[in-house]
Tab-separated table of C-alpha atoms and ligand atoms in Angstrom:
chain	number	residue	atom	x	y	z
A	1052	MET	CA	51.309	56.307	22.918
A	1053	ALA	CA	54.446	57.372	24.773
A	1054	LEU	CA	55.890	58.339	28.167
A	1055	LEU	CA	57.621	61.715	28.329
A	1056	ILE	CA	60.431	62.309	30.830
A	1057	TYR	CA	61.165	65.896	31.862
A	1058	THR	CA	63.692	66.792	34.551
A	1059	LEU	CA	66.654	69.110	34.833
A	1060	ILE	CA	68.049	67.576	38.013
A	1061	HIS	CA	67.780	63.787	37.688
A	1062	ASP	CA	69.762	61.594	35.314
A	1063	ALA	CA	66.913	61.246	32.799
A	1064	ASP	CA	68.752	58.600	30.749
A	1065	GLU	CA	69.249	56.395	33.808
A	1066	TRP	CA	65.522	56.643	34.620
A	1067	ALA	CA	64.634	55.885	30.986
A	1068	GLU	CA	66.911	52.815	30.964
A	1069	THR	CA	65.506	51.521	34.259
A	1070	LEU	CA	61.947	51.997	32.968
A	1071	ALA	CA	62.760	50.345	29.633
A	1072	ALA	CA	64.294	47.352	31.411
A	1073	GLN	CA	61.074	46.806	33.375
A	1074	LEU	CA	58.639	47.599	30.557
A	1075	PRO	CA	60.286	46.555	27.293
A	1076	GLY	CA	58.553	48.114	24.316
A	1077	LEU	CA	57.498	51.249	26.240
A	1078	ASP	CA	57.923	54.266	23.954
A	1079	ILE	CA	59.962	56.704	26.097
A	1080	ARG	CA	60.717	60.257	24.967
A	1081	VAL	CA	63.330	62.101	27.010
A	1082	TYR	CA	63.025	65.909	26.840
A	1083	PRO	CA	63.974	67.695	24.575
A	1084	ASN	CA	63.524	64.795	22.090
A	1085	ILE	CA	59.746	64.781	22.351
A	1086	GLY	CA	58.695	64.052	18.764
A	1087	ASP	CA	54.991	64.615	18.094
A	1088	PRO	CA	53.396	66.063	21.277
A	1089	GLY	CA	50.189	64.228	20.305
A	1090	ASP	CA	51.921	60.882	21.000
A	1091	ILE	CA	52.461	61.641	24.681
A	1092	ASP	CA	49.855	60.163	27.038
A	1093	MET	CA	51.987	59.903	30.222
A	1094	ALA	CA	54.610	62.195	31.724
A	1095	LEU	CA	57.201	61.650	34.450
A	1096	VAL	CA	58.263	65.137	35.497
A	1097	TRP	CA	60.079	67.358	37.995
A	1098	LYS	CA	59.404	71.108	37.989
A	1099	PRO	CA	58.201	71.451	34.390
A	1100	PRO	CA	58.107	75.015	33.014
A	1101	VAL	CA	54.824	76.932	33.137
A	1102	GLY	CA	52.491	75.797	30.358
A	1103	PHE	CA	54.685	72.843	29.372
A	1104	LEU	CA	52.249	70.034	30.287
A	1105	ALA	CA	49.312	71.892	28.757
A	1106	GLY	CA	51.062	71.428	25.386
A	1107	PHE	CA	50.280	67.682	25.272
A	1108	PRO	CA	46.689	67.297	24.071
A	1109	ASN	CA	46.466	63.542	24.784
A	1110	LEU	CA	48.069	63.570	28.238
A	1111	LYS	CA	46.242	61.105	30.513
A	1112	PHE	CA	48.402	61.058	33.631
A	1113	VAL	CA	51.373	62.756	35.228
A	1114	HIS	CA	53.812	61.146	37.658
A	1115	SER	CA	56.110	63.145	39.921
A	1116	PHE	CA	59.740	62.088	40.260
A	1117	GLY	CA	59.393	62.618	43.977
A	1118	ALA	CA	57.058	62.776	46.943
A	1119	GLY	CA	56.393	66.498	46.546
A	1120	VAL	CA	54.261	67.875	43.723
A	1121	ASP	CA	54.421	71.607	44.471
A	1122	GLY	CA	56.865	72.082	41.566
A	1123	ILE	CA	54.231	70.691	39.179
A	1124	LEU	CA	51.223	72.401	40.710
A	1125	ALA	CA	53.065	75.735	40.689
A	1126	ASP	CA	52.102	75.819	37.008
A	1127	PRO	CA	48.788	77.710	36.802
A	1128	LYS	CA	48.242	76.126	33.364
A	1129	TYR	CA	48.464	72.557	34.688
A	1130	PRO	CA	45.587	70.686	32.966
A	1131	ARG	CA	43.450	70.046	36.067
A	1132	HIS	CA	41.541	67.144	34.487
A	1133	VAL	CA	44.794	65.113	34.285
A	1134	PRO	CA	45.376	62.960	37.399
A	1135	MET	CA	48.747	63.073	39.113
A	1136	ALA	CA	50.553	60.387	41.090
A	1137	ARG	CA	53.546	60.808	43.381
A	1138	VAL	CA	56.241	58.691	44.993
A	1139	VAL	CA	55.508	56.980	48.311
A	1140	ASP	CA	58.468	54.742	48.966
A	1141	ALA	CA	59.964	52.974	51.966
A	1142	GLY	CA	63.476	53.864	50.771
A	1143	LEU	CA	62.586	57.558	50.627
A	1144	ALA	CA	60.995	57.412	54.086
A	1145	ASN	CA	64.035	55.611	55.433
A	1146	GLY	CA	66.397	58.211	53.933
A	1147	MET	CA	64.355	61.034	55.421
A	1148	ALA	CA	64.230	59.338	58.833
A	1149	GLU	CA	68.051	59.031	58.749
A	1150	TYR	CA	68.346	62.742	57.935
A	1151	VAL	CA	65.966	63.772	60.714
A	1152	VAL	CA	67.567	61.506	63.322
A	1153	LEU	CA	71.068	62.654	62.293
A	1154	HIS	CA	70.263	66.338	62.742
A	1155	VAL	CA	68.169	65.882	65.883
A	1156	LEU	CA	71.091	63.997	67.440
A	1157	ARG	CA	73.583	66.656	66.308
A	1158	PHE	CA	71.506	69.214	68.203
A	1159	HIS	CA	70.825	66.945	71.165
A	1160	ARG	CA	74.505	65.937	71.567
A	1161	GLN	CA	75.725	69.552	71.052
A	1162	VAL	CA	77.970	68.568	68.147
A	1163	GLN	CA	78.269	72.097	66.785
A	1164	ALA	CA	79.504	73.479	70.131
A	1165	MET	CA	81.991	70.616	70.479
A	1166	GLN	CA	83.337	71.220	66.962
A	1167	PHE	CA	83.744	74.887	67.788
A	1168	ASN	CA	85.598	73.981	70.992
A	1169	GLN	CA	87.843	71.552	69.136
A	1170	ARG	CA	88.814	74.242	66.628
A	1171	ASN	CA	89.879	76.378	69.598
A	1172	LYS	CA	91.582	73.445	71.383
A	1173	THR	CA	89.183	73.961	74.286
A	1174	TRP	CA	88.485	70.974	76.523
A	1175	LYS	CA	85.055	71.905	77.838
A	1176	TRP	CA	82.654	69.426	79.388
A	1177	LEU	CA	79.085	70.167	78.356
A	1178	PRO	CA	76.240	69.142	80.661
A	1179	PRO	CA	74.143	66.382	79.097
A	1180	VAL	CA	70.368	66.470	78.642
A	1181	ASP	CA	68.444	63.214	78.752
A	1182	ALA	CA	66.519	62.445	75.546
A	1183	SER	CA	63.314	62.156	77.565
A	1184	GLU	CA	63.661	65.853	78.450
A	1185	ARG	CA	63.566	66.908	74.802
A	1186	THR	CA	60.420	67.165	72.728
A	1187	ILE	CA	60.754	66.777	68.981
A	1188	GLY	CA	57.814	68.125	66.976
A	1189	ILE	CA	57.154	67.005	63.439
A	1190	MET	CA	54.943	69.120	61.194
A	1191	GLY	CA	53.565	66.770	58.558
A	1192	MET	CA	52.824	63.258	59.748
A	1193	GLY	CA	52.443	61.616	56.358
A	1194	ALA	CA	54.494	58.933	54.617
A	1195	LEU	CA	57.772	60.577	55.729
A	1196	GLY	CA	56.877	62.235	59.025
A	1197	ALA	CA	55.315	59.132	60.554
A	1198	VAL	CA	58.445	57.011	59.960
A	1199	ALA	CA	60.802	59.716	61.289
A	1200	ALA	CA	58.593	60.134	64.379
A	1201	LYS	CA	58.674	56.427	65.132
A	1202	ARG	CA	62.488	56.295	64.853
A	1203	LEU	CA	62.832	59.235	67.238
A	1204	THR	CA	60.713	57.506	69.875
A	1205	ASP	CA	63.267	54.647	69.837
A	1206	PHE	CA	65.873	57.102	71.198
A	1207	GLY	CA	63.590	58.022	74.094
A	1208	PHE	CA	62.662	61.517	72.872
A	1209	GLN	CA	59.188	62.823	73.480
A	1210	VAL	CA	57.649	63.116	70.033
A	1211	VAL	CA	54.667	65.194	68.972
A	1212	GLY	CA	53.191	65.466	65.497
A	1213	TRP	CA	51.008	68.001	63.718
A	1214	SER	CA	48.879	67.203	60.700
A	1215	ARG	CA	45.573	68.173	59.142
A	1216	ARG	CA	43.781	65.142	60.568
A	1217	LEU	CA	44.196	63.365	63.902
A	1218	LYS	CA	46.717	60.467	63.895
A	1219	ALA	CA	47.083	57.423	66.114
A	1220	ILE	CA	50.789	56.520	66.217
A	1221	ASP	CA	52.161	54.639	69.218
A	1222	GLY	CA	54.250	56.912	71.448
A	1223	VAL	CA	53.540	60.062	69.405
A	1224	ALA	CA	51.126	62.721	70.666
A	1225	SER	CA	48.955	63.965	67.819
A	1226	PHE	CA	47.977	67.597	67.264
A	1227	HIS	CA	45.919	68.542	64.250
A	1228	GLY	CA	44.508	71.522	62.441
A	1229	GLU	CA	45.112	75.239	62.685
A	1230	ASP	CA	43.505	75.431	66.145
A	1231	GLN	CA	46.076	73.065	67.670
A	1232	LEU	CA	49.150	74.536	65.982
A	1233	GLU	CA	49.987	76.865	68.863
A	1234	GLY	CA	49.695	74.104	71.497
A	1235	PHE	CA	51.911	71.880	69.351
A	1236	LEU	CA	54.615	74.533	68.835
A	1237	ARG	CA	54.853	75.355	72.543
A	1238	HIS	CA	56.215	71.832	73.166
A	1239	CYS	CA	58.909	71.668	70.476
A	1240	ASN	CA	62.590	71.873	71.457
A	1241	VAL	CA	63.231	70.761	67.894
A	1242	LEU	CA	60.763	71.594	65.126
A	1243	VAL	CA	61.021	69.366	62.052
A	1244	CYS	CA	59.119	70.421	58.931
A	1245	LEU	CA	58.028	67.600	56.620
A	1246	LEU	CA	54.949	69.303	55.225
A	1247	PRO	CA	54.023	69.530	51.564
A	1248	LEU	CA	54.129	73.073	50.152
A	1249	THR	CA	50.542	74.201	49.590
A	1250	PRO	CA	48.761	77.550	49.859
A	1251	GLU	CA	47.960	76.652	53.526
A	1252	THR	CA	51.542	75.789	54.492
A	1253	THR	CA	53.473	78.484	52.612
A	1254	GLY	CA	55.389	80.679	55.073
A	1255	ILE	CA	54.221	78.593	58.056
A	1256	ILE	CA	57.589	78.971	59.822
A	1257	SER	CA	57.394	82.686	60.454
A	1258	ARG	CA	58.205	85.195	63.164
A	1259	ARG	CA	54.812	84.475	64.776
A	1260	THR	CA	55.090	80.690	64.819
A	1261	MET	CA	58.781	80.714	65.831
A	1262	SER	CA	57.923	82.977	68.779
A	1263	LEU	CA	55.668	80.182	70.083
A	1264	LEU	CA	58.582	77.732	70.306
A	1265	PRO	CA	60.483	77.445	73.598
A	1266	ARG	CA	63.557	79.724	73.683
A	1267	GLY	CA	66.621	77.894	72.345
A	1268	ALA	CA	64.618	75.656	69.995
A	1269	TYR	CA	66.214	74.213	66.860
A	1270	ILE	CA	64.624	74.011	63.406
A	1271	ILE	CA	65.072	71.302	60.783
A	1272	ASN	CA	63.417	72.045	57.442
A	1273	ALA	CA	63.371	69.252	54.882
A	1274	GLY	CA	59.905	70.079	53.515
A	1275	ARG	CA	60.254	72.948	51.063
A	1276	GLY	CA	62.017	76.306	51.178
A	1277	GLY	CA	58.667	78.087	50.857
A	1278	HIS	CA	57.682	76.890	54.333
A	1279	VAL	CA	60.194	79.237	55.958
A	1280	VAL	CA	60.126	83.026	55.934
A	1281	GLU	CA	63.894	83.248	55.589
A	1282	ALA	CA	64.268	86.815	56.914
A	1283	ASP	CA	62.256	85.847	60.028
A	1284	LEU	CA	64.441	82.801	60.612
A	1285	LEU	CA	67.624	84.878	60.327
A	1286	HIS	CA	66.153	87.380	62.788
A	1287	ALA	CA	65.313	84.641	65.313
A	1288	LEU	CA	68.808	83.125	64.997
A	1289	ASP	CA	70.619	86.460	65.227
A	1290	ASN	CA	68.631	87.435	68.310
A	1291	ASP	CA	69.501	84.162	70.026
A	1292	TYR	CA	65.876	83.111	70.232
A	1293	LEU	CA	66.655	79.961	68.255
A	1294	SER	CA	69.810	77.948	68.819
A	1295	GLY	CA	70.213	76.841	65.213
A	1296	ALA	CA	68.742	75.422	62.043
A	1297	THR	CA	69.433	72.646	59.578
A	1298	LEU	CA	68.033	73.513	56.169
A	1299	ASP	CA	67.825	71.182	53.183
A	1300	VAL	CA	65.424	73.216	51.055
A	1301	PHE	CA	65.362	76.885	50.121
A	1302	ALA	CA	63.200	79.524	48.493
A	1303	GLU	CA	65.750	79.612	45.674
A	1304	GLU	CA	67.683	76.469	44.707
A	1305	PRO	CA	70.583	76.178	44.239
A	1306	LEU	CA	71.079	78.493	47.219
A	1307	PRO	CA	72.598	81.700	45.786
A	1308	GLU	CA	76.296	82.172	46.526
A	1309	ASP	CA	75.723	85.384	48.482
A	1310	HIS	CA	72.930	83.983	50.666
A	1311	PRO	CA	73.584	84.549	54.405
A	1312	PHE	CA	72.651	80.925	55.251
A	1313	TRP	CA	75.900	79.666	53.655
A	1314	THR	CA	78.121	81.259	56.266
A	1315	HIS	CA	75.779	81.656	59.225
A	1316	PRO	CA	77.421	80.049	62.286
A	1317	LYS	CA	74.118	78.584	63.457
A	1318	VAL	CA	72.966	77.199	60.122
A	1319	THR	CA	73.728	73.854	58.524
A	1320	VAL	CA	73.007	73.826	54.785
A	1321	THR	CA	72.439	70.632	52.805
A	1322	PRO	CA	71.701	70.712	49.043
A	1323	HIS	CA	68.112	69.351	48.866
A	1324	ASN	CA	69.566	65.953	49.519
A	1325	ALA	CA	67.688	64.736	52.599
A	1326	ALA	CA	65.887	61.916	50.792
A	1327	ASP	CA	66.183	61.185	47.112
A	1328	SER	CA	64.161	59.029	44.730
A	1329	ILE	CA	66.441	56.153	43.720
A	1330	PRO	CA	65.479	54.797	40.263
A	1331	SER	CA	65.845	51.109	41.156
A	1332	LEU	CA	63.527	51.574	44.167
A	1333	VAL	CA	60.988	53.953	42.663
A	1334	VAL	CA	60.612	52.785	39.049
A	1335	PRO	CA	58.535	49.684	39.991
A	1336	GLN	CA	55.747	51.908	41.347
A	1337	ILE	CA	55.801	54.080	38.227
A	1338	VAL	CA	55.631	50.929	36.086
A	1339	GLU	CA	52.706	49.741	38.219
A	1340	ASN	CA	50.827	52.965	37.474
A	1341	ILE	CA	51.649	52.786	33.756
A	1342	CYS	CA	50.203	49.256	33.672
A	1343	ARG	CA	47.124	50.349	35.608
A	1344	HIS	CA	46.634	53.256	33.195
A	1345	ARG	CA	46.856	50.877	30.219
A	1346	GLU	CA	44.394	48.469	31.831
A	1347	GLY	CA	41.974	51.295	32.663
A	1348	LYS	CA	42.399	50.756	36.434
A	1349	PRO	CA	42.569	53.633	38.956
A	1350	LEU	CA	46.069	54.983	39.613
A	1351	LEU	CA	47.759	54.514	42.977
A	1352	ARG	CA	49.349	57.190	45.202
A	1353	VAL	CA	47.190	59.852	43.600
A	1354	VAL	CA	47.510	63.504	44.590
A	1355	ASP	CA	44.404	65.359	45.740
A	1356	LEU	CA	44.625	68.351	43.418
A	1357	THR	CA	42.109	70.273	45.523
A	1358	VAL	CA	44.422	70.351	48.585
A	1359	GLY	CA	47.731	70.218	46.678
A	1360	TYR	CA	49.349	67.065	48.110
B	2708	NAP	P1	52.351	63.166	52.690
B	2708	NAP	O1	52.371	61.690	52.893
B	2708	NAP	O2	51.351	63.733	51.742
B	2708	NAP	O3	52.166	63.843	54.117
B	2708	NAP	C1	51.915	65.201	54.269
B	2708	NAP	C2	51.582	65.476	55.713
B	2708	NAP	O4	51.407	66.889	55.873
B	2708	NAP	C3	50.267	64.824	56.145
B	2708	NAP	O5	50.385	64.340	57.456
B	2708	NAP	C4	49.276	65.980	56.100
B	2708	NAP	O6	48.198	65.857	56.996
B	2708	NAP	C5	50.154	67.132	56.520
B	2708	NAP	N1	49.588	68.403	56.070
B	2708	NAP	C6	49.374	68.841	54.804
B	2708	NAP	N2	48.805	70.055	54.816
B	2708	NAP	C7	48.660	70.401	56.110
B	2708	NAP	C8	48.126	71.528	56.778
B	2708	NAP	N3	47.608	72.571	56.097
B	2708	NAP	N4	48.140	71.540	58.116
B	2708	NAP	C9	48.635	70.498	58.826
B	2708	NAP	N5	49.160	69.377	58.258
B	2708	NAP	C10	49.169	69.343	56.918
B	2708	NAP	O7	53.771	63.682	52.196
B	2708	NAP	P2	55.201	62.998	52.416
B	2708	NAP	O8	55.382	61.916	51.429
B	2708	NAP	O9	55.346	62.681	53.859
B	2708	NAP	O10	56.161	64.211	51.984
B	2708	NAP	C11	56.098	65.446	52.637
B	2708	NAP	C12	56.934	66.482	51.929
B	2708	NAP	O11	58.312	66.236	52.157
B	2708	NAP	C13	56.839	66.509	50.404
B	2708	NAP	O12	55.670	67.166	49.967
B	2708	NAP	C14	58.096	67.262	50.022
B	2708	NAP	O13	57.840	68.643	50.014
B	2708	NAP	C15	59.059	66.934	51.155
B	2708	NAP	N6	60.186	66.086	50.716
B	2708	NAP	C16	61.450	66.583	50.799
B	2708	NAP	C17	62.519	65.795	50.447
B	2708	NAP	C18	63.908	66.306	50.586
B	2708	NAP	O14	64.843	65.661	50.125
B	2708	NAP	N7	64.124	67.424	51.235
B	2708	NAP	C19	62.308	64.484	49.990
B	2708	NAP	C20	61.009	64.019	49.891
B	2708	NAP	C21	59.948	64.829	50.262
B	2708	NAP	P3	47.128	64.648	56.870
B	2708	NAP	O15	47.906	63.385	57.180
B	2708	NAP	O16	46.134	64.955	57.898
B	2708	NAP	O17	46.653	64.692	55.456
B	2709	GLV	C1	61.989	65.620	47.047
B	2709	GLV	O1	62.131	66.746	47.408
B	2709	GLV	C2	60.718	64.984	46.871
B	2709	GLV	O2	59.699	65.677	46.934
B	2709	GLV	O3	60.699	63.751	46.665
């Protein structure tokens, strides 16, 4: 029995070496050197092509390289009887919290305006706003959102979260479900998206939802590109309803060269780099699941395939 590795964006050999070092004797097949598909019982994957996983008749479990699994579940031929696990890692949550805090503070401390003024050699004092007067809203209060929310409270921001189910996090007001989305959005001077991409969350940042934000709000999207209706976001930025956006994820990645986000004065683009799975940190939990699979124990960090995260 063998573990298959499929990814076009990670260094597959580095992951294979790190896995081999922790589980000597593990038969690892790095795509495209698969050998007999019948040998494969486990797969570590990122965005496999449609129908790819269905081609392994003895597949028993799939592990995502990352926290998100939308790139695997996008395959309508995914064998639904095969359980899937994902990454839940303190290092990933820490990296995402750094990204969120960095871009919230850039907005809060008016860094973009100051950089613009510097380029024009303009000495212009900008009136400060106390952190307690800003509300930061986080959509998605899971493994990543909860840590980012907590860090933001340390700066004195008001923090509100929105999730499917009610949360109890010290210093963070919890909104949940479709019915409370509007009430949540009306508070947010900064809206941070850390949702998984599912049929329910696709296109959730749209003209309608953005119109519920206070005028001058800022958007940070590090969830998935599919959360944002890009034309609606451009419209809201160009009409000065929103003051800016930091975007790490896009409908099409890499972001096409002619995409207006690249040069938009109110948009900061980062290359899907907000929080990355680091092999030395993440491999131990994959090894743990491989061992559990071999011992016939239930997997950990399992995805609920019925809701898509
Ligand atoms: P998670 O632990 O599964 O948390 C997901 C959160 O979203 C939960 O709080 C969940 O609510 C909420 N949610 C899901 N569907 C919802 C809906 N329809 N309405 C309201 N709330 C909903 O996921 P995570 O580990 O925090 O990761 C979140 C996402 O971040 C990933 O799926 C991935 O897309 C993205 N990500 C991006 C990067 C990057 O570098 N840009 C890196 C890692 C991850 P409940 O708590 O009530 O279930
Ligand atoms: C990265 O985008 C992840 O889902 O881990």
